Structure formats: C-alpha cells, structure tokens
Short mmCIF file of C-alpha atoms in Angstrom, two decimals:
data_model
loop_
_atom_site.label_atom_id
_atom_site.label_comp_id
_atom_site.label_asym_id
_atom_site.label_seq_id
_atom_site.Cartn_x
_atom_site.Cartn_y
_atom_site.Cartn_z
CA MET A 514 12.31 -51.22 7.91
CA LYS A 515 9.19 -52.76 8.58
CA LYS A 516 5.93 -50.18 7.89
CA SER A 517 4.21 -49.90 11.12
CA ILE A 518 1.17 -48.63 12.46
CA TYR A 519 2.73 -45.03 13.31
CA SER A 520 3.77 -44.60 9.58
CA LYS A 521 0.56 -45.60 8.02
CA LYS A 522 -0.98 -43.17 10.61
CA GLN A 523 1.12 -40.74 9.23
CA ASN A 524 0.00 -41.25 5.68
CA TRP A 525 -3.38 -40.79 6.52
CA LYS A 526 -2.50 -37.53 8.46
CA ILE A 527 -0.76 -35.98 4.95
CA VAL A 528 -3.93 -37.56 2.81
CA LEU A 529 -6.17 -35.76 4.92
CA ALA A 530 -4.33 -32.40 5.53
CA ALA A 531 -4.29 -32.50 1.54
CA SER A 532 -7.89 -33.33 1.54
CA ALA A 533 -8.62 -30.36 3.74
CA LEU A 534 -6.50 -28.30 2.15
CA LEU A 535 -8.15 -28.98 -1.21
CA ILE A 536 -11.59 -28.28 0.21
CA VAL A 537 -10.14 -25.13 1.85
CA PHE A 538 -8.56 -23.55 -1.57
CA ALA A 539 -11.99 -24.75 -3.32
CA SER A 540 -14.38 -22.97 -1.07
CA VAL A 541 -12.06 -19.66 -1.10
CA TRP A 542 -11.62 -20.07 -5.23
CA TYR A 543 -15.51 -19.92 -5.36
CA THR A 544 -16.05 -17.46 -2.66
CA ASN A 545 -13.48 -15.05 -4.55
CA ILE A 546 -15.74 -15.69 -7.49
CA LEU A 547 -18.89 -14.47 -6.02
CA ALA A 548 -16.82 -11.37 -4.05
CA ASP A 549 -15.65 -10.26 -8.12
CA LYS A 550 -19.24 -10.74 -9.09
CA ILE A 551 -20.55 -8.63 -6.59
CA ALA A 552 -17.90 -6.55 -7.16
CA ARG A 553 -18.53 -5.53 -10.73
CA GLU A 554 -22.29 -5.42 -9.65
CA GLU A 555 -21.40 -2.42 -7.40
CA LYS A 556 -18.97 -0.88 -9.66
CA GLN A 557 -21.45 -0.82 -12.47
CA LYS A 558 -23.86 0.85 -10.05
CA VAL A 559 -21.60 3.12 -9.21
CA LYS A 560 -20.47 4.11 -12.60
CA LEU A 561 -24.47 4.29 -13.16
CA TRP A 562 -24.89 6.96 -9.96
CA ALA A 563 -21.93 8.60 -11.40
CA GLN A 564 -23.55 9.03 -14.95
CA ALA A 565 -26.69 9.84 -13.24
CA THR A 566 -24.77 12.69 -11.17
CA GLU A 567 -23.30 14.01 -14.07
CA ARG A 568 -26.74 14.58 -15.83
CA LYS A 569 -28.42 16.10 -12.75
CA ALA A 570 -25.72 18.27 -12.45
CA ASN A 571 -26.11 19.63 -16.03
CA LEU A 572 -29.90 19.81 -15.27
CA VAL A 573 -29.25 22.01 -12.07
CA ARG A 574 -26.88 24.48 -14.65
CA TYR A 575 -29.27 24.84 -17.05
CA THR A 576 -31.98 25.44 -14.65
CA ASN A 577 -29.39 28.05 -13.11
CA GLU A 578 -28.33 29.55 -16.68
CA LEU A 579 -32.27 30.16 -17.64
CA PHE A 580 -32.52 31.90 -14.10
CA ASN A 581 -30.09 34.25 -14.92
CA ARG A 582 -31.53 34.89 -18.37
CA LEU A 583 -34.58 35.29 -16.64
CA LYS A 584 -33.07 37.63 -14.43
CA ASN A 585 -31.28 39.96 -17.32
CA GLU A 586 -34.66 39.62 -19.24
CA GLU A 587 -36.11 41.77 -16.09
CA ARG A 588 -33.63 44.02 -15.65
CA LYS A 589 -34.04 45.12 -19.35
CA LYS A 590 -37.60 45.57 -18.42
CA VAL A 591 -36.81 47.97 -15.30
CA GLU A 592 -34.50 49.83 -17.93
CA LEU A 593 -36.95 50.06 -20.28
CA TRP A 594 -39.38 51.40 -17.60
CA ALA A 595 -37.00 53.71 -16.47
CA GLU A 596 -36.54 55.40 -19.99
CA ALA A 597 -39.85 55.37 -20.41
CA THR A 598 -40.48 57.31 -17.28
CA ARG A 599 -37.41 59.83 -18.15
CA ARG A 600 -39.25 60.29 -21.34
CA LEU A 601 -42.83 60.84 -19.58
CA VAL A 602 -41.05 63.55 -17.36
CA SER A 603 -38.77 65.36 -19.74
CA SER A 604 -40.64 65.33 -22.85
CA SER A 605 -42.88 68.19 -23.94
CA GLU A 606 -46.57 68.57 -23.81
CA ASN A 607 -46.93 67.89 -27.57
CA SER A 608 -45.53 64.53 -27.47
CA ASP A 609 -46.93 61.44 -27.87
CA PHE A 610 -47.30 59.38 -24.62
CA THR A 611 -49.21 56.38 -25.77
CA PHE A 612 -46.53 54.48 -25.82
CA VAL A 613 -44.55 55.43 -22.82
CA LEU A 614 -47.68 55.41 -20.86
CA LYS A 615 -48.15 51.98 -22.16
CA VAL A 616 -44.91 50.86 -20.73
CA VAL A 617 -45.05 52.33 -17.36
CA THR A 618 -48.40 51.10 -16.91
CA GLU A 619 -47.80 47.52 -17.85
CA ASN A 620 -44.99 46.89 -15.07
CA ASN A 621 -47.38 44.96 -12.78
CA SER A 622 -44.38 42.83 -11.31
CA VAL A 623 -41.32 44.41 -10.69
CA PRO A 624 -41.01 46.38 -7.40
CA VAL A 625 -39.95 49.97 -8.27
CA ILE A 626 -39.15 53.10 -6.02
CA LEU A 627 -38.37 56.32 -7.67
CA ALA A 628 -36.25 58.91 -6.06
CA ASP A 629 -34.37 62.23 -6.60
CA GLU A 630 -30.99 63.00 -5.85
CA LYS A 631 -31.44 63.16 -2.39
CA GLY A 632 -33.38 60.07 -1.78
CA ASN A 633 -36.85 61.74 -1.57
CA VAL A 634 -39.56 58.83 -2.35
CA ILE A 635 -40.97 60.39 -5.90
CA SER A 636 -43.26 57.59 -6.58
CA TYR A 637 -43.51 53.72 -6.16
CA ARG A 638 -45.10 50.66 -7.92
CA ASN A 639 -45.68 46.61 -7.25
CA LEU A 640 -44.85 47.26 -3.51
CA ASP A 641 -46.72 45.67 -0.72
CA SER A 642 -50.18 47.89 -0.83
CA THR A 643 -51.20 46.33 2.78
CA ARG A 644 -47.73 48.00 4.32
CA THR A 645 -47.08 51.41 1.90
CA ASP A 646 -48.95 53.39 4.94
CA GLU A 647 -46.48 52.26 7.15
CA SER A 648 -44.41 54.70 8.44
CA GLY A 649 -40.77 53.87 7.39
CA TYR A 650 -41.46 50.72 4.92
CA ILE A 651 -40.66 52.60 1.49
CA LYS A 652 -37.30 53.82 2.73
CA GLU A 653 -36.66 50.14 4.10
CA GLN A 654 -37.33 48.89 0.90
CA MET A 655 -35.39 51.41 -0.85
CA ALA A 656 -32.54 50.53 1.59
CA LEU A 657 -33.26 46.74 0.53
CA MET A 658 -33.12 47.51 -3.19
CA LYS A 659 -30.23 49.28 -3.09
CA SER A 660 -28.41 46.52 -1.46
CA MET A 661 -29.58 44.36 -4.14
CA GLN A 662 -29.27 46.14 -7.32
CA GLU A 663 -27.25 48.75 -8.50
CA PRO A 664 -30.01 51.65 -9.16
CA ILE A 665 -30.73 52.98 -12.50
CA GLU A 666 -30.07 56.65 -13.45
CA ILE A 667 -32.81 58.98 -14.80
CA ARG A 668 -31.04 62.23 -16.34
CA ILE A 669 -34.10 64.70 -16.25
CA SER A 670 -31.94 67.47 -17.38
CA GLU A 671 -28.54 68.66 -17.27
CA HIS A 672 -28.97 69.27 -13.55
CA LYS A 673 -31.35 66.98 -12.47
CA THR A 674 -31.09 63.31 -11.78
CA ASN A 675 -33.50 60.68 -10.51
CA TYR A 676 -32.89 57.24 -9.36
CA LEU A 677 -34.70 53.83 -9.91
CA TYR A 678 -34.33 51.21 -7.30
CA TYR A 679 -35.78 48.16 -8.06
CA LYS A 680 -35.59 44.33 -6.58
CA ASP A 681 -36.46 40.91 -7.92
CA SER A 682 -39.89 40.02 -8.76
CA ARG A 683 -42.19 38.08 -6.58
CA LEU A 684 -42.48 35.47 -9.52
CA PHE A 685 -38.71 35.62 -9.84
CA SER A 686 -38.07 35.25 -5.97
CA GLU A 687 -39.72 32.58 -5.80
CA LEU A 688 -38.40 30.69 -8.75
CA LYS A 689 -35.07 31.68 -7.45
CA GLN A 690 -36.13 29.92 -3.93
CA VAL A 691 -37.00 26.73 -6.07
CA LEU A 692 -33.21 26.88 -7.82
CA ASP A 693 -31.73 27.49 -4.14
CA ASP A 694 -34.01 24.60 -2.96
CA LEU A 695 -33.18 22.29 -6.19
CA ILE A 696 -29.42 22.83 -5.72
CA LYS A 697 -29.55 21.88 -1.89
CA SER A 698 -31.26 18.75 -2.97
CA PHE A 699 -29.03 18.05 -5.75
CA ILE A 700 -26.05 18.08 -3.12
CA SER A 701 -28.02 16.39 -0.58
CA GLU A 702 -28.76 13.79 -2.91
CA VAL A 703 -25.27 13.25 -4.11
CA VAL A 704 -24.03 12.13 -0.65
CA GLU A 705 -27.30 10.59 0.46
CA ASN A 706 -28.11 8.44 -2.48
CA SER A 707 -24.25 7.16 -3.57
CA ALA A 708 -25.06 3.69 -3.11
CA SER A 709 -22.97 3.50 -0.15
CA VAL A 710 -20.12 4.79 -1.63
CA PRO A 711 -17.73 7.62 0.14
CA VAL A 712 -18.65 10.74 -1.39
CA ILE A 713 -16.98 14.19 -0.84
CA PHE A 714 -18.65 17.10 -2.50
CA THR A 715 -15.57 20.12 -2.86
CA ASP A 716 -15.55 23.26 -4.42
CA SER A 717 -13.25 24.67 -6.96
CA THR A 718 -10.23 24.82 -4.78
CA ARG A 719 -10.52 21.37 -3.56
CA SER A 720 -10.06 22.36 -0.14
CA ASN A 721 -13.32 23.22 1.29
CA VAL A 722 -15.86 20.59 1.84
CA ILE A 723 -19.48 21.57 0.59
CA ALA A 724 -20.99 17.91 1.96
CA TYR A 725 -19.83 14.64 2.32
CA GLY A 726 -21.60 11.48 3.10
CA ASN A 727 -20.49 7.63 4.12
CA VAL A 728 -17.00 9.28 5.37
CA LYS A 729 -15.67 9.26 8.49
CA GLU A 730 -15.28 12.23 10.44
CA LYS A 731 -11.87 12.15 11.18
CA GLU A 732 -11.13 11.82 7.27
CA VAL A 733 -12.23 15.36 6.87
CA SER A 734 -11.68 16.92 10.01
CA SER A 735 -8.34 18.70 9.05
CA ALA A 736 -6.87 19.68 5.92
CA ALA A 737 -3.89 17.18 5.82
CA ALA A 738 -6.33 14.53 6.28
CA LEU A 739 -8.41 15.94 3.59
CA GLN A 740 -6.04 16.01 0.95
CA ARG A 741 -5.25 12.19 1.88
CA THR A 742 -8.64 11.17 1.39
CA LEU A 743 -9.02 12.95 -1.56
CA GLU A 744 -5.98 11.80 -2.97
CA ASP A 745 -7.09 8.26 -2.31
CA MET A 746 -10.32 8.80 -3.77
CA GLU A 747 -9.18 9.94 -6.71
CA SER A 748 -6.45 7.12 -7.22
CA SER A 749 -9.67 4.73 -7.31
CA ASN A 750 -11.49 6.83 -9.42
CA PRO A 751 -11.53 10.35 -11.21
CA PRO A 752 -13.47 13.01 -9.66
CA ILE A 753 -16.74 14.19 -11.41
CA THR A 754 -16.20 17.82 -12.53
CA ILE A 755 -19.72 19.83 -12.32
CA GLU A 756 -20.78 23.58 -12.96
CA ILE A 757 -24.02 24.65 -11.33
CA GLY A 758 -24.08 27.79 -12.76
CA ASN A 759 -21.98 30.27 -10.28
CA GLY A 760 -19.11 30.24 -13.18
CA GLN A 761 -16.96 27.70 -10.79
CA LYS A 762 -16.57 24.42 -11.19
CA ASN A 763 -17.19 21.82 -8.15
CA TYR A 764 -15.64 18.33 -7.93
CA ILE A 765 -17.26 15.06 -6.59
CA PHE A 766 -14.95 12.71 -4.91
CA TYR A 767 -15.70 8.96 -4.87
CA LYS A 768 -14.63 5.35 -4.22
CA GLU A 769 -15.27 1.88 -3.70
CA SER A 770 -17.44 1.03 -0.69
CA TYR A 771 -16.13 -0.36 2.10
CA LEU A 772 -18.72 -3.45 1.31
CA LEU A 773 -16.75 -3.87 -1.49
CA ARG A 774 -12.92 -3.29 -0.06
CA GLN A 775 -14.17 -5.90 2.78
CA LEU A 776 -15.44 -8.41 -0.47
CA LYS A 777 -12.07 -7.88 -1.87
CA TYR A 778 -10.26 -9.38 1.30
CA TYR A 779 -13.01 -11.83 2.57
CA PRO A 780 -11.58 -14.68 0.57
CA PHE A 781 -8.19 -14.48 2.52
CA ILE A 782 -9.82 -13.76 5.92
CA GLN A 783 -12.07 -17.02 4.77
CA PHE A 784 -8.81 -18.69 4.43
CA GLY A 785 -7.66 -17.58 7.48
CA VAL A 786 -10.49 -18.72 9.43
CA ILE A 787 -10.90 -21.95 7.83
CA GLY A 788 -7.17 -22.71 8.56
CA LEU A 789 -7.35 -21.83 12.00
CA PHE A 790 -10.05 -23.71 12.46
CA LEU A 791 -8.11 -27.06 11.18
CA LEU A 792 -5.06 -26.36 13.28
CA ILE A 793 -7.51 -26.20 16.68
CA ALA A 794 -9.51 -29.11 15.38
CA TYR A 795 -6.34 -31.25 14.53
CA THR A 796 -4.44 -29.91 17.63
CA LEU A 797 -7.68 -30.83 19.95
CA PHE A 798 -7.84 -34.23 18.13
CA SER A 799 -4.09 -34.84 18.46
CA THR A 800 -4.16 -33.80 22.11
CA ALA A 801 -7.10 -36.29 22.93
CA ARG A 802 -5.24 -39.10 21.19
CA LYS A 803 -2.20 -38.60 22.86
CA ALA A 804 -4.01 -38.72 25.97
CA GLU A 805 -5.47 -42.12 25.28
CA GLN A 806 -2.37 -43.22 24.27
CA ASN A 807 -0.77 -42.05 27.44
CA GLN A 808 -3.86 -43.90 29.07
CA VAL A 809 -2.97 -47.60 27.30
CA TRP A 810 0.85 -47.10 27.80
CA ILE A 811 0.08 -46.39 31.49
CA GLY A 812 -2.59 -49.42 31.86
CA MET A 813 -0.03 -51.71 29.73
CA ALA A 814 3.02 -50.58 31.77
CA LYS A 815 1.04 -51.30 35.39
CA GLU A 816 -0.51 -54.41 34.01
CA THR A 817 3.08 -55.60 33.17
CA ALA A 818 4.32 -54.39 36.49
CA HIS A 819 1.76 -56.50 38.22
CA GLN A 820 2.11 -59.65 35.95
CA LEU A 821 5.78 -59.61 36.88
CA GLY A 822 5.30 -59.92 40.64
CA THR A 823 4.03 -63.43 40.26
CA PRO A 824 7.06 -65.34 38.43
CA LEU A 825 9.33 -62.73 40.61
CA SER A 826 8.20 -64.07 43.79
CA SER A 827 8.90 -67.79 42.43
CA LEU A 828 12.04 -66.92 41.50
CA ILE A 829 13.11 -65.48 44.69
CA ALA A 830 12.09 -68.58 46.24
CA TRP A 831 13.95 -70.70 43.52
CA VAL A 832 17.01 -68.67 44.68
CA GLU A 833 16.92 -69.94 48.01
CA VAL A 834 16.22 -73.46 47.02
CA LEU A 835 19.76 -73.23 45.21
CA LYS A 836 21.58 -71.39 47.84
CA GLU A 837 19.85 -74.49 50.14
CA LYS A 838 21.63 -77.04 47.65
CA GLY A 839 25.09 -75.22 47.87
CA MET A 840 25.02 -73.71 44.42
CA TYR A 841 26.26 -70.38 45.53
CA GLU A 842 27.48 -69.20 42.02
CA GLU A 843 24.28 -69.98 40.43
CA ALA A 844 22.27 -68.58 42.88
CA HIS A 845 24.28 -65.31 42.76
CA GLU A 846 23.80 -64.96 38.96
CA VAL A 847 20.19 -65.69 39.10
CA GLU A 848 19.44 -63.32 42.10
CA LYS A 849 21.17 -60.83 39.90
CA ASP A 850 18.86 -60.84 37.60
CA VAL A 851 15.95 -61.55 39.90
CA ARG A 852 17.01 -57.70 40.81
CA ARG A 853 17.16 -56.64 37.60
CA LEU A 854 13.46 -57.87 36.94
CA GLU A 855 12.56 -55.92 40.17
CA THR A 856 14.20 -52.75 38.85
CA ILE A 857 12.21 -53.34 35.76
CA THR A 858 9.12 -53.90 37.61
CA GLU A 859 9.35 -50.57 39.31
CA ARG A 860 9.96 -48.84 36.13
CA PHE A 861 6.68 -50.61 34.61
CA SER A 862 5.14 -49.10 37.81
CA LYS A 863 6.35 -45.62 38.18
CA ILE A 864 4.65 -44.88 34.46
CA GLY A 865 1.73 -42.49 34.76
CA SER A 866 3.17 -41.33 38.15
CA LEU A 867 5.33 -38.39 38.92
CA PRO A 868 8.19 -40.02 40.11
CA VAL A 869 10.24 -38.73 42.89
CA LEU A 870 13.66 -37.20 41.82
CA LYS A 871 16.78 -36.94 43.78
CA LYS A 872 20.29 -35.61 43.81
CA GLU A 873 22.19 -38.49 42.78
CA ASN A 874 25.81 -38.92 41.95
CA LEU A 875 25.74 -39.32 37.95
CA ALA A 876 29.26 -41.16 37.74
CA MET A 877 27.83 -43.82 40.11
CA VAL A 878 24.73 -44.12 38.59
CA LEU A 879 26.27 -44.27 35.06
CA GLU A 880 28.93 -46.94 36.13
CA GLU A 881 26.49 -49.28 37.71
CA SER A 882 24.44 -49.23 34.65
CA ILE A 883 27.26 -50.01 32.36
CA ASN A 884 28.66 -52.76 34.55
CA TYR A 885 25.32 -54.51 34.46
CA LEU A 886 25.15 -54.03 30.73
CA LYS A 887 28.93 -55.03 30.09
CA SER A 888 27.91 -58.66 31.31
CA ARG A 889 25.40 -58.93 28.96
CA THR A 890 26.67 -57.27 26.07
CA PRO A 891 29.27 -58.88 23.65
CA SER A 892 32.72 -58.43 24.77
CA ARG A 893 33.89 -56.86 21.65
CA ILE A 894 32.00 -53.82 22.70
CA ILE A 895 34.27 -51.33 24.29
CA TYR A 896 32.87 -48.79 26.86
CA THR A 897 34.52 -45.59 27.93
CA LEU A 898 32.95 -43.46 30.63
CA GLU A 899 33.95 -39.73 31.03
CA VAL A 900 32.17 -38.00 33.69
CA ASP A 901 33.39 -36.23 36.76
CA ARG A 902 32.86 -37.93 40.27
CA ASP A 903 31.50 -34.64 41.79
CA ILE A 904 28.33 -34.07 39.07
CA MET A 905 25.05 -34.06 41.20
CA VAL A 906 22.00 -34.17 39.34
CA PRO A 907 18.24 -34.64 40.39
CA ILE A 908 17.13 -37.77 38.60
CA ASN A 909 14.75 -40.93 39.36
CA VAL A 910 17.27 -43.78 39.25
CA PRO A 911 15.50 -46.74 37.61
CA LEU A 912 13.57 -44.58 34.97
CA PHE A 913 16.90 -42.96 34.04
CA GLU A 914 19.12 -46.33 34.06
CA TRP A 915 15.93 -47.23 32.03
CA VAL A 916 16.91 -44.52 29.36
CA ILE A 917 20.57 -45.20 29.59
CA GLU A 918 19.83 -49.15 28.70
CA ASN A 919 17.92 -48.34 25.85
CA LEU A 920 20.49 -46.05 24.22
CA VAL A 921 22.88 -48.42 24.59
CA ARG A 922 21.38 -51.53 23.51
CA ASN A 923 20.59 -49.33 20.40
CA ALA A 924 23.97 -48.63 20.10
CA VAL A 925 25.12 -52.29 20.54
CA ASP A 926 22.67 -52.98 17.51
CA ALA A 927 23.77 -50.64 15.09
CA MET A 928 27.39 -51.50 15.32
CA GLU A 929 26.35 -54.98 15.10
CA ALA A 930 28.00 -56.19 18.30
CA GLU A 931 31.55 -54.80 17.66
CA GLY A 932 32.65 -51.24 18.21
CA GLU A 933 32.95 -48.41 20.91
CA ILE A 934 30.43 -46.92 23.41
CA ARG A 935 31.69 -43.57 24.90
CA ILE A 936 29.79 -41.54 27.19
CA LYS A 937 31.02 -37.83 28.34
CA ALA A 938 29.26 -35.76 30.87
CA ASN A 939 29.84 -31.98 30.64
CA ASP A 940 28.91 -29.85 33.38
CA GLN A 941 27.72 -25.95 32.49
CA GLN A 942 26.65 -25.12 35.85
CA GLN A 943 22.91 -25.09 35.24
CA PHE A 944 22.91 -27.88 32.82
CA VAL A 945 24.57 -30.86 32.57
CA TYR A 946 25.15 -32.32 28.94
CA LEU A 947 25.34 -36.39 28.58
CA ASP A 948 26.55 -37.51 25.53
CA ILE A 949 26.41 -41.06 24.25
CA THR A 950 28.26 -41.90 20.88
CA ASP A 951 28.46 -44.75 19.41
CA THR A 952 30.50 -45.77 16.22
CA GLY A 953 27.81 -47.48 14.31
CA LYS A 954 26.28 -47.38 10.83
CA GLY A 955 24.57 -43.73 11.66
CA ILE A 956 21.25 -42.13 10.91
CA THR A 957 20.33 -39.85 7.79
CA ARG A 958 19.73 -36.33 9.01
CA ASN A 959 16.05 -36.53 7.91
CA LYS A 960 15.48 -39.59 10.71
CA PHE A 961 16.97 -37.38 13.45
CA ARG A 962 13.23 -36.66 14.94
CA THR A 963 11.55 -39.48 13.53
CA VAL A 964 13.54 -42.07 15.50
CA PHE A 965 11.85 -41.08 18.74
CA GLN A 966 8.51 -41.59 17.17
CA PRO A 967 6.43 -44.77 18.58
CA GLY A 968 6.73 -47.49 16.02
CA PHE A 969 9.85 -46.47 14.10
CA THR A 970 12.65 -49.28 14.13
CA THR A 971 14.87 -50.56 12.12
CA LYS A 972 14.85 -54.11 13.72
CA ARG A 973 13.00 -56.92 12.10
CA ARG A 974 11.59 -57.64 15.68
CA GLY A 975 11.59 -54.39 16.92
CA TRP A 976 8.49 -52.69 18.56
CA GLY A 977 10.11 -49.06 17.92
CA LEU A 978 9.38 -47.85 21.73
CA GLY A 979 12.59 -47.65 23.20
CA LEU A 980 13.64 -44.18 22.30
CA SER A 981 9.86 -43.06 22.67
CA LEU A 982 10.01 -43.98 26.23
CA ALA A 983 13.40 -42.40 26.57
CA LYS A 984 11.91 -39.24 25.37
CA ARG A 985 8.87 -39.27 27.72
CA ILE A 986 11.26 -40.24 30.57
CA ILE A 987 13.83 -37.25 30.06
CA GLU A 988 11.24 -34.52 29.03
CA ASN A 989 8.14 -35.66 30.93
CA TYR A 990 9.48 -36.69 34.26
CA HIS A 991 13.01 -35.15 34.42
CA GLU A 992 12.20 -31.65 32.59
CA GLY A 993 15.02 -32.01 30.37
CA LYS A 994 16.24 -32.76 26.43
CA ILE A 995 16.86 -35.55 24.52
CA PHE A 996 17.74 -35.24 20.94
CA VAL A 997 20.15 -36.63 17.95
CA LYS A 998 23.04 -34.25 18.36
CA SER A 999 25.12 -35.44 15.06
CA SER A 1000 25.38 -38.63 13.22
CA GLU A 1001 27.41 -39.54 10.09
CA GLN A 1002 26.80 -42.46 8.09
CA GLY A 1003 29.09 -45.34 8.66
CA LYS A 1004 30.96 -43.63 11.43
CA GLY A 1005 28.54 -43.45 14.20
CA THR A 1006 25.56 -41.34 15.84
CA THR A 1007 25.79 -39.09 18.99
CA PHE A 1008 22.67 -38.54 21.59
CA ARG A 1009 22.73 -35.62 23.75
CA ILE A 1010 20.77 -35.77 26.82
CA VAL A 1011 20.23 -32.10 28.68
CA LEU A 1012 19.49 -32.69 32.19
CA ASN A 1013 18.78 -29.45 34.64
CA LYS A 1014 20.73 -29.50 37.65
CA LYS A 1015 18.45 -27.17 39.43
CA MET A 1016 14.70 -28.55 39.07
CA MET A 1017 13.73 -30.41 41.90
#
C-alpha cells in the first residue's frame, strides 16, 4: 500500500501530539518542583510559628504563676496585719507594741476595712481618701471586698470577733490588668499572626472555641462542624498544648494554609488547563483545515463538472452523426455512456450545494445502478439483490448511485474480478439498513475506520477518495451512517448504510 500525504500527515500529528505532551509534562514537573519547594518553606514557617507560640504560651504561664505568687504574698501580708491588729487590741498595757505598731503602720498599699461581728466599721486603711467622706462609700467597699476575698477573722476574746476585709492593692490590680491584656494579646496573636494558617484556640474540653482565625464561619458554626474541623486539623498536625495558668490545658489546632493546598493541586489543574487549551486549539485548527479541504473539494468538483460540459456537448453531436449514418446500435451504446457522463457531471455539480432529497423506490434505484454496472464489470461477478419493492426512502438519486457505484467497484477490485456481490435491505420502520457484501480479500479490524479516510487505498493507481466521498454523501447529505459492519480475511467484507426514512 503506497503512503499518501494523509498518512504522512497522520504521522506528523502523532509527532506534534507527543511533543505537546512532552512540553506539558515538563511544565507540570517543573511547576510541581516549585510547588513542593514553596510548600516546604511554608511548613517551615508554620513550624517556627508553632514553636514561637509554645514559647510565648510558656511566658504567659510563667507570668501568671508570678502573679499568683504575688497574690499569695499580699494575702500573707494582710494576715500578718490582721494578727498585729489582734495583738494590739487584746494585749495588756505593759506589752511592747513597737513591732506590732510597725506592722500596722507600714501597710501603705493593701486596702483594708476592720469591722465587728455586726458589720460596723471600726477602722479602715488605704482607701480612696477623696471619697471616704461620701455616704455609703466605705460600706460599698466592704461589700466589694467581701465578694472578692474571704475576710480574715480576728478573735479578740472568747465572745468577741472582728473581721478584716481587704482587696488587691492598686499596684497588684494594675499588674493583674497587664496580665489579662497579655493573655488577650497572646490569643489575638495566635489567630492573627499564624502565617495564613487556619487556627482554632479551644479550652480543655476541645468543644468551646476561645478564638479562631483563617477559618470559615460555617466550619465552627455548630458542634458537629467544629468536631469535623478539629479532627481534620489534628490529622494534619498534632495540636499545641498550652497552660496559661488557670490550672487547665488549652489547645491550639492548626493545619496547612489554603494556599498550600492550592499549590498541591496546582500542577494537576495546570495540566488540565494546558490539555484543554491544546484540545481546543487542535479542534479549531482541524475544523479550519476541514473547511479549507471542503472548499478545495467543492472547487475541484465544480470545475470538473464545468470541464466535462464541453466534450459532452460534442459527444451528443457525434451521436446524432452516427444515427444519420445508420449506425444505430453503436449510437445507442455511445448514448448510454453519454447519459452516464451527464449523471457524473450532475454529481460533481451538486457537491457543495444542499441536494434535494425525494422519496424514491429503493429497489428500483438499486436495480438501475446494478444493471448499468453489470455491463461494465467482469462477467464472473455475480450480483444478488434482496430488496423489497415497497421500500421508499428520501434520497438524491445521482449522489446515492455514486455511493453504490464506489462500493461495488471496490468490491470488484477486492474480489479480483471473480466472486459474488450481495445487496440486501432490511426495513426497520424509521431506518433502512442496506448491507453490501462481497467475497473478496477482506479488511483487517484495525482498518475499519481508516478505509474512509481520504488517501487510503490498496490500489497502485488509486487516489483513495471513493469511500471518503461515499461517507460524505451518506452522512453530510443524507444524514445517515456508513461503516464496515463485518469483515474476515479471505472471505469478504460487508458495508452497511443506514438511511433515515423520516428525514426530509
């Protein structure tokens, strides 16, 4: 089989497709390397962030512990002051009050109120001096102190007990405020400075969210959603356990950023986009090429029809000359060939134009075509026609006969001028199935589609256009189908034509 330009073009397509795939894979491979590199860098940043968060949490915890120690020291100071007050009240006149008075007078920071059992104020110290004259101020402060700290009992005698109320000193309160601000700042920094990493800060139960950042609202909107989100985060990274100082452990859950997840899938998205672009580009170029080929086909066909017009007119004149000379038999044979040439001219002239389809008797059209071909094919070819006389289908007779002629001539060549051609029609209401079977050499299965491509031929002098034209006529003009139904090496081939009876 000789190699046509279409076969070479197919090889070039394969080479170009392989080159395009190589470029795509190289691009995806390099992009994947870059994505992995960026992912490693982000993971390193997240790791550093996690370590910094743990250190800051330890600092907050240590600060909290320091404040608790200061608080305990302040209570001890108040208890010492209370004991000094008790001794000062209950001691005899001969006692040495130097140390006791020193303890009492040196309390210049802790606000205290001394009251009896009935809540009557005996004395007070380190309250706001600008408000002590206000009515109810001292009672208000005593109630506040009672709500904040358990009062210290000062037993004066067996039947008499005083109570010492106190609250945190101004210095301690200010430091406590600093601690609270530090804790709030720590939580805020955890969720805001997390390198774009989704973060959820929970209490010890892992069910109450203290703060979160870079997380969608719906992911923490319900207990079930929160649980799924936390499980997802924990599967990526173990949570950071911290203890700020309240005796309970808190947890910081985090996972890789949305950007990092995008980078993981980016190479595949890129591959899909490039592949889609190549597919669209190939489709567009293929469509443009087919349109250009169609224009060439149409131009060649119409030019052929035009060129055949002049010799046909001359041949018709010569037929009349033969008749005038009494050569009626010769003139009749020549006239049949002239009519055939006129049919061929009509076929070529219809290419590129929308043909008119009319309902025709399929058996009669096939009989006329076969009768013409019988006299122009070897006598050892046997024709068998099995078509019902009442099958009517919408066809364009000149073009449809062209299809039959191409199939029959190919069958004759495949049988090497000896064998049987059987044409059988099967009426299935909406469709008619027309099978054309020969007893020739057969076609290998991998060539079932290839035989309809322009340029495919097994003949030394063939152009490989017959089956391609047949496919165009059946599918483009008659909206039907033509394909190789079956074939067996050395036994023959069956082509099937599907015609739509209701298509008009």
